Amino acid sequence: MKIDLTDTTSSKINAGLIQARRAIGTPAVGMVLTLVIVTDEGSAYDALKAAHEASKEHPSRILVVIKRPGRSPRDRALARLDAEVVVGDEAGTGETVVLRMHGELANHAESVVLPLLLPDAPAVCWWPDKAPENAAEDPLGRLAARRITDSAAAEDPVGSLGLRAKTYSPGDTDLAWTRITPWRSMLAAALDQRHGKIESASVEGEAYNPSAELLVLWLADRLGVPVERKVSNGPGLTAVRLATSDGDICLDRPEGGLAELAVPGQPDRHVALKRRETAELIAEELRRLDPDDIYRATVKFGERQLLSSDGIARAAGSNGSNGSGAKAEGAAKATPAKKAASGSGSGKAAAEK
């Protein structure tokens, strides 16, 4: 069921939600969180589609905030709220409210969103494209227990990662980090097996790919060895190689769907390592709402080089050669306590998210 409300208020939207639930015969509220999506008209459809898919695993009230401040002084002086209330099959397993804020109201979105949050349930704020410089200090970000950004959607992905590192607050995360969860899990599983001493590592991926930069930093931080960043044609991440005294451990994914894992002394085997859709990434982030300490440690470990003008991806992308930033960082800052490959089971602990 869909209800269109023009020039409305938060209280009328709440009344519309109750009316819609009663009309379809589901007066009870069985949702576990509120997902606030801050986007524009161009990205709203794809973001809402991903959120609806994720709601099958996490029933939620989805609030889509679309700001329309206006171009002319006259438009900017106005303040009007239009809303679409959707309940039923079209809204996944929860409820959806699309909020279009016109004029001056666009600068005070939190005043509209706050009365619409589910009581006694956590809130998550997601910026699919243009994220604020400091998500935790954003008026909408302050309402949320978790704040999700996506550096891959920024004009300068690596610079955006550096900004996320500089302004990190507990509860922040980035989909560039979520994309490498299967890679970290697979590498940790390989390191749980018997292997020689790890001497160095390398990560191959497209230039300016923020997920590749995060994987470089994670390996340098956890293993305490030099890690090289190499540029490939993609798509996305294509290979990780760990040089050990017994030979190379290699996880190679040339096509973006199926990977080959090679471990010294064992037969090569194929593993599923597909590129995941946004809905799967959002669903993963909604599974836990506590701070991600491994993400924090990783971005803080590489904060200086991510913010520098010749950071990892810039050095790698400008001339096609290996970036030297992560290599120096891994050698200089990693401590023996962080060497994930030093004992059995430690690689798996390093990959926990």
Short mmCIF file of C-alpha atoms in Angstrom, two decimals:
data_model
loop_
_atom_site.label_atom_id
_atom_site.label_comp_id
_atom_site.label_asym_id
_atom_site.label_seq_id
_atom_site.Cartn_x
_atom_site.Cartn_y
_atom_site.Cartn_z
CA MET A 1 0.00 0.00 0.00
CA LYS A 2 1.26 3.48 -0.90
CA ILE A 3 0.15 6.82 0.55
CA ASP A 4 1.30 10.15 -0.94
CA LEU A 5 1.48 13.09 1.46
CA THR A 6 2.12 16.61 0.14
CA ASP A 7 3.17 19.55 2.33
CA THR A 8 2.96 17.32 5.38
CA THR A 9 4.49 16.90 8.85
CA SER A 10 6.16 14.11 10.82
CA SER A 11 3.04 13.53 12.90
CA LYS A 12 0.92 13.08 9.76
CA ILE A 13 3.48 10.63 8.38
CA ASN A 14 3.30 8.57 11.59
CA ALA A 15 -0.50 8.58 11.29
CA GLY A 16 -0.15 7.45 7.68
CA LEU A 17 2.05 4.53 8.73
CA ILE A 18 -0.53 3.37 11.26
CA GLN A 19 -3.30 3.73 8.69
CA ALA A 20 -1.36 1.74 6.09
CA ARG A 21 -0.54 -1.08 8.53
CA ARG A 22 -4.17 -1.40 9.55
CA ALA A 23 -5.31 -1.36 5.91
CA ILE A 24 -3.16 -4.38 5.04
CA GLY A 25 -4.01 -6.18 8.31
CA THR A 26 -0.64 -5.99 10.09
CA PRO A 27 -1.07 -3.53 12.98
CA ALA A 28 1.92 -4.94 14.91
CA VAL A 29 5.40 -3.51 14.41
CA GLY A 30 8.00 -6.28 14.02
CA MET A 31 11.01 -4.28 12.87
CA VAL A 32 14.42 -4.40 14.51
CA LEU A 33 15.99 -1.09 13.43
CA THR A 34 15.59 2.14 11.49
CA LEU A 35 17.72 2.55 8.37
CA VAL A 36 18.13 6.19 7.30
CA ILE A 37 19.35 6.61 3.70
CA VAL A 38 20.64 10.07 2.78
CA THR A 39 20.87 10.44 -0.98
CA ASP A 40 19.63 12.33 -4.04
CA GLU A 41 17.01 11.54 -6.67
CA GLY A 42 19.56 9.97 -9.00
CA SER A 43 20.76 7.39 -6.48
CA ALA A 44 17.56 6.88 -4.47
CA TYR A 45 16.15 4.02 -6.59
CA ASP A 46 19.24 1.81 -6.41
CA ALA A 47 19.79 2.53 -2.71
CA LEU A 48 16.16 1.76 -1.88
CA LYS A 49 16.26 -1.45 -3.89
CA ALA A 50 19.35 -2.62 -1.98
CA ALA A 51 17.75 -1.66 1.36
CA HIS A 52 14.59 -3.62 0.52
CA GLU A 53 16.68 -6.70 -0.25
CA ALA A 54 18.61 -6.30 3.01
CA SER A 55 15.34 -5.92 4.94
CA LYS A 56 14.51 -9.56 4.17
CA GLU A 57 17.24 -10.42 6.68
CA HIS A 58 16.77 -7.35 8.89
CA PRO A 59 13.14 -6.11 8.95
CA SER A 60 13.42 -2.37 9.29
CA ARG A 61 11.78 1.00 8.86
CA ILE A 62 13.56 2.64 5.93
CA LEU A 63 13.63 6.43 5.83
CA VAL A 64 14.95 7.89 2.56
CA VAL A 65 16.05 11.52 2.97
CA ILE A 66 16.18 13.46 -0.32
CA LYS A 67 17.18 17.10 0.09
CA ARG A 68 15.96 19.71 -2.40
CA PRO A 69 17.24 23.06 -1.13
CA GLY A 70 16.34 24.84 -4.37
CA ARG A 71 18.40 26.95 -6.74
CA SER A 72 16.85 30.37 -6.48
CA PRO A 73 16.69 32.50 -3.28
CA ARG A 74 12.93 32.21 -3.41
CA ASP A 75 13.03 28.40 -3.48
CA ARG A 76 15.59 28.28 -0.68
CA ALA A 77 13.38 30.43 1.51
CA LEU A 78 10.52 27.93 1.31
CA ALA A 79 10.10 24.97 3.67
CA ARG A 80 7.99 22.04 2.54
CA LEU A 81 7.95 18.31 3.26
CA ASP A 82 6.54 15.77 0.81
CA ALA A 83 6.42 12.08 1.69
CA GLU A 84 5.61 8.68 0.24
CA VAL A 85 4.57 6.02 2.76
CA VAL A 86 4.90 2.46 1.50
CA VAL A 87 3.85 -0.62 3.49
CA GLY A 88 3.41 -4.18 2.26
CA ASP A 89 5.10 -6.14 -0.51
CA GLU A 90 6.55 -3.02 -2.14
CA ALA A 91 8.42 -2.15 1.07
CA GLY A 92 10.15 -5.50 1.59
CA THR A 93 9.55 -6.88 5.07
CA GLY A 94 9.25 -3.51 6.80
CA GLU A 95 8.08 0.01 6.07
CA THR A 96 9.44 2.68 3.75
CA VAL A 97 9.04 6.44 3.94
CA VAL A 98 10.56 8.61 1.20
CA LEU A 99 11.05 12.15 2.52
CA ARG A 100 11.58 15.01 0.07
CA MET A 101 12.64 18.13 1.93
CA HIS A 102 12.36 21.42 0.06
CA GLY A 103 13.97 24.77 0.77
CA GLU A 104 15.22 25.62 4.24
CA LEU A 105 13.88 22.35 5.64
CA ALA A 106 16.68 20.51 3.81
CA ASN A 107 19.13 22.04 6.30
CA HIS A 108 17.24 20.61 9.26
CA ALA A 109 16.54 17.04 8.15
CA GLU A 110 17.14 15.68 11.65
CA SER A 111 14.04 17.51 12.94
CA VAL A 112 11.91 15.49 10.51
CA VAL A 113 13.68 12.16 10.95
CA LEU A 114 13.83 12.09 14.76
CA PRO A 115 10.04 11.65 15.34
CA LEU A 116 9.98 8.86 12.74
CA LEU A 117 12.64 6.64 14.36
CA LEU A 118 11.40 3.37 15.81
CA PRO A 119 11.24 3.61 19.61
CA ASP A 120 13.70 1.42 21.56
CA ALA A 121 15.42 0.28 18.35
CA PRO A 122 18.85 1.23 16.98
CA ALA A 123 19.22 3.55 14.01
CA VAL A 124 21.71 3.18 11.15
CA CYS A 125 22.56 6.01 8.75
CA TRP A 126 23.80 5.23 5.23
CA TRP A 127 25.19 7.65 2.66
CA PRO A 128 25.34 5.71 -0.67
CA ASP A 129 27.25 8.47 -2.48
CA LYS A 130 28.03 11.92 -1.07
CA ALA A 131 28.93 11.51 2.58
CA PRO A 132 29.65 14.36 5.00
CA GLU A 133 33.25 15.06 5.97
CA ASN A 134 32.59 13.88 9.53
CA ALA A 135 29.72 11.39 9.62
CA ALA A 136 29.59 11.26 13.42
CA GLU A 137 29.19 15.05 13.67
CA ASP A 138 26.53 15.25 10.96
CA PRO A 139 23.08 16.04 12.47
CA LEU A 140 21.66 12.81 11.04
CA GLY A 141 24.79 10.86 11.95
CA ARG A 142 24.35 11.82 15.59
CA LEU A 143 21.04 9.94 15.64
CA ALA A 144 22.63 6.66 14.52
CA ALA A 145 24.47 3.87 16.29
CA ARG A 146 26.19 2.93 13.04
CA ARG A 147 27.17 5.20 10.13
CA ILE A 148 27.88 3.65 6.72
CA THR A 149 29.74 5.47 3.95
CA ASP A 150 31.15 4.29 0.60
CA SER A 151 34.52 5.66 -0.46
CA ALA A 152 34.23 3.90 -3.82
CA ALA A 153 31.47 6.35 -4.80
CA ALA A 154 33.63 9.43 -4.08
CA GLU A 155 35.49 11.39 -6.74
CA ASP A 156 38.74 10.72 -4.84
CA PRO A 157 38.31 7.26 -3.25
CA VAL A 158 41.66 7.19 -1.45
CA GLY A 159 41.30 10.76 -0.23
CA SER A 160 37.84 9.85 1.04
CA LEU A 161 39.33 6.92 2.96
CA GLY A 162 41.87 9.28 4.50
CA LEU A 163 39.03 11.55 5.61
CA ARG A 164 37.23 8.56 7.15
CA ALA A 165 40.42 7.71 9.06
CA LYS A 166 40.95 11.27 10.27
CA THR A 167 37.36 11.71 11.49
CA TYR A 168 36.75 8.15 12.71
CA SER A 169 34.33 7.69 15.61
CA PRO A 170 33.11 4.39 17.09
CA GLY A 171 30.27 3.17 14.88
CA ASP A 172 31.74 4.37 11.58
CA THR A 173 32.32 1.93 8.74
CA ASP A 174 32.75 2.00 4.97
CA LEU A 175 31.50 -0.38 2.28
CA ALA A 176 35.02 -0.45 0.81
CA TRP A 177 35.94 -2.35 4.00
CA THR A 178 32.88 -4.60 3.83
CA ARG A 179 33.82 -5.67 0.29
CA ILE A 180 37.04 -7.30 1.49
CA THR A 181 35.47 -9.44 4.24
CA PRO A 182 35.58 -12.62 2.07
CA TRP A 183 39.21 -11.89 1.14
CA ARG A 184 40.21 -11.45 4.77
CA SER A 185 38.34 -14.59 5.80
CA MET A 186 39.95 -16.65 3.04
CA LEU A 187 43.45 -15.38 3.81
CA ALA A 188 42.97 -15.94 7.54
CA ALA A 189 41.84 -19.53 6.86
CA ALA A 190 44.97 -20.09 4.74
CA LEU A 191 47.16 -18.72 7.53
CA ASP A 192 45.53 -21.01 10.07
CA GLN A 193 47.25 -23.89 8.27
CA ARG A 194 50.89 -24.78 8.76
CA HIS A 195 53.16 -22.43 6.84
CA GLY A 196 56.65 -20.96 6.87
CA LYS A 197 57.58 -17.53 8.11
CA ILE A 198 55.87 -14.75 6.15
CA GLU A 199 58.46 -12.41 4.66
CA SER A 200 56.43 -10.01 2.49
CA ALA A 201 53.10 -9.60 0.70
CA SER A 202 51.52 -7.92 -2.30
CA VAL A 203 47.99 -6.89 -3.28
CA GLU A 204 46.86 -6.52 -6.89
CA GLY A 205 43.81 -4.52 -7.93
CA GLU A 206 42.51 -1.66 -10.01
CA ALA A 207 44.13 1.73 -9.52
CA TYR A 208 42.42 3.96 -6.96
CA ASN A 209 40.40 1.03 -5.61
CA PRO A 210 39.76 1.82 -1.92
CA SER A 211 39.19 -1.83 -1.03
CA ALA A 212 42.65 -2.71 -2.32
CA GLU A 213 44.17 0.06 -0.21
CA LEU A 214 42.39 -1.19 2.91
CA LEU A 215 43.55 -4.76 2.27
CA VAL A 216 47.15 -3.51 1.94
CA LEU A 217 46.87 -1.68 5.25
CA TRP A 218 45.18 -4.61 7.00
CA LEU A 219 47.93 -7.03 5.93
CA ALA A 220 50.71 -4.59 6.85
CA ASP A 221 49.14 -3.95 10.25
CA ARG A 222 48.34 -7.55 11.15
CA LEU A 223 51.38 -9.32 9.66
CA GLY A 224 54.09 -6.75 10.34
CA VAL A 225 55.77 -7.28 6.96
CA PRO A 226 56.31 -5.06 3.89
CA VAL A 227 53.22 -5.05 1.63
CA GLU A 228 53.37 -3.89 -1.97
CA ARG A 229 50.44 -2.40 -3.87
CA LYS A 230 50.32 -3.47 -7.53
CA VAL A 231 47.96 -2.21 -10.22
CA SER A 232 45.99 -4.63 -12.39
CA ASN A 233 43.19 -4.25 -14.91
CA GLY A 234 40.61 -5.53 -12.43
CA PRO A 235 37.78 -5.96 -11.96
CA GLY A 236 38.29 -4.79 -8.38
CA LEU A 237 40.75 -6.87 -6.39
CA THR A 238 42.47 -9.56 -8.43
CA ALA A 239 45.18 -11.21 -6.32
CA VAL A 240 46.98 -11.37 -2.97
CA ARG A 241 50.36 -13.05 -2.58
CA LEU A 242 52.09 -13.85 0.70
CA ALA A 243 55.76 -14.75 0.32
CA THR A 244 56.81 -17.32 2.93
CA SER A 245 59.98 -19.30 3.53
CA ASP A 246 58.19 -22.38 2.14
CA GLY A 247 56.85 -20.64 -1.01
CA ASP A 248 54.04 -18.29 -1.97
CA ILE A 249 50.49 -18.40 -0.62
CA CYS A 250 48.42 -16.98 -3.47
CA LEU A 251 44.74 -16.06 -3.71
CA ASP A 252 44.09 -15.19 -7.35
CA ARG A 253 40.76 -13.97 -8.77
CA PRO A 254 41.28 -12.89 -12.39
CA GLU A 255 37.63 -12.86 -13.46
CA GLY A 256 35.80 -11.53 -10.41
CA GLY A 257 33.77 -14.66 -9.65
CA LEU A 258 35.90 -17.71 -8.91
CA ALA A 259 39.29 -17.59 -7.22
CA GLU A 260 42.16 -20.06 -6.99
CA LEU A 261 43.93 -20.60 -3.68
CA ALA A 262 47.47 -21.95 -3.80
CA VAL A 263 49.22 -23.01 -0.57
CA PRO A 264 52.73 -24.58 -0.55
CA GLY A 265 52.60 -28.34 -0.13
CA GLN A 266 48.88 -28.59 -0.97
CA PRO A 267 46.96 -28.98 -4.23
CA ASP A 268 45.52 -25.79 -5.69
CA ARG A 269 41.78 -25.42 -5.17
CA HIS A 270 39.02 -23.17 -6.46
CA VAL A 271 36.98 -21.09 -4.01
CA ALA A 272 33.90 -18.91 -4.49
CA LEU A 273 34.87 -15.26 -4.22
CA LYS A 274 32.30 -13.32 -6.21
CA ARG A 275 31.85 -9.57 -6.25
CA ARG A 276 28.87 -8.91 -4.01
CA GLU A 277 25.90 -6.64 -4.65
CA THR A 278 25.21 -3.61 -2.46
CA ALA A 279 22.28 -5.37 -0.78
CA GLU A 280 24.61 -8.11 0.51
CA LEU A 281 27.06 -5.51 1.82
CA ILE A 282 24.35 -3.60 3.68
CA ALA A 283 22.92 -6.83 5.11
CA GLU A 284 26.37 -7.73 6.45
CA GLU A 285 26.80 -4.34 8.12
CA LEU A 286 23.39 -4.61 9.77
CA ARG A 287 24.24 -7.96 11.40
CA ARG A 288 26.22 -6.25 14.12
CA LEU A 289 25.80 -2.73 15.42
CA ASP A 290 28.77 -2.51 17.77
CA PRO A 291 31.97 -0.64 16.75
CA ASP A 292 34.25 -2.44 14.29
CA ASP A 293 37.60 -2.39 16.07
CA ILE A 294 39.54 -4.04 13.24
CA TYR A 295 38.33 -1.40 10.76
CA ARG A 296 39.35 1.33 13.20
CA ALA A 297 42.81 -0.16 13.68
CA THR A 298 43.28 -0.49 9.92
CA VAL A 299 42.32 3.04 8.91
CA LYS A 300 44.19 4.58 11.83
CA PHE A 301 47.27 2.53 10.93
CA GLY A 302 47.30 4.06 7.43
CA GLU A 303 45.86 7.50 8.20
CA ARG A 304 49.02 9.44 7.39
CA GLN A 305 49.61 7.90 4.00
CA LEU A 306 45.94 7.94 3.00
CA LEU A 307 45.86 11.69 3.58
CA SER A 308 49.20 12.38 1.86
CA SER A 309 49.35 13.67 -1.69
CA ASP A 310 51.32 10.59 -2.75
CA GLY A 311 49.31 7.95 -0.91
CA ILE A 312 49.16 4.27 -1.81
CA ALA A 313 46.80 4.41 -4.77
CA ARG A 314 48.21 7.68 -6.10
CA ALA A 315 51.73 6.28 -6.15
CA ALA A 316 50.53 3.07 -7.77
CA GLY A 317 48.16 4.70 -10.22
CA SER A 318 50.39 7.48 -11.46
CA ASN A 319 53.07 5.32 -13.04
CA GLY A 320 51.70 1.78 -12.87
CA SER A 321 54.40 0.69 -10.44
CA ASN A 322 54.18 -0.54 -6.91
CA GLY A 323 53.08 1.94 -4.27
CA SER A 324 55.71 2.39 -1.61
CA GLY A 325 53.53 3.91 1.11
CA ALA A 326 52.16 0.69 2.59
CA LYS A 327 55.52 -1.02 2.34
CA ALA A 328 57.19 1.63 4.48
CA GLU A 329 54.25 1.82 6.86
CA GLY A 330 54.16 -1.93 7.39
CA ALA A 331 57.86 -2.11 8.11
CA ALA A 332 57.97 0.89 10.38
CA LYS A 333 54.83 0.62 12.50
CA ALA A 334 53.87 -3.03 12.83
CA THR A 335 54.81 -4.61 16.13
CA PRO A 336 55.57 -8.26 16.93
CA ALA A 337 52.25 -8.51 18.78
CA LYS A 338 50.39 -7.84 15.53
CA LYS A 339 52.06 -10.55 13.48
CA ALA A 340 49.01 -12.62 12.66
CA ALA A 341 51.04 -15.37 11.06
CA SER A 342 53.22 -16.11 14.06
CA GLY A 343 51.07 -18.87 15.48
CA SER A 344 48.18 -21.22 14.80
CA GLY A 345 44.75 -19.60 14.81
CA SER A 346 46.03 -16.03 14.86
CA GLY A 347 45.17 -15.35 11.22
CA LYS A 348 41.53 -16.11 11.85
CA ALA A 349 41.42 -13.78 14.82
CA ALA A 350 42.85 -11.00 12.71
CA ALA A 351 40.06 -11.38 10.16
CA GLU A 352 37.19 -11.21 12.62
CA LYS A 353 34.98 -8.22 11.89
#
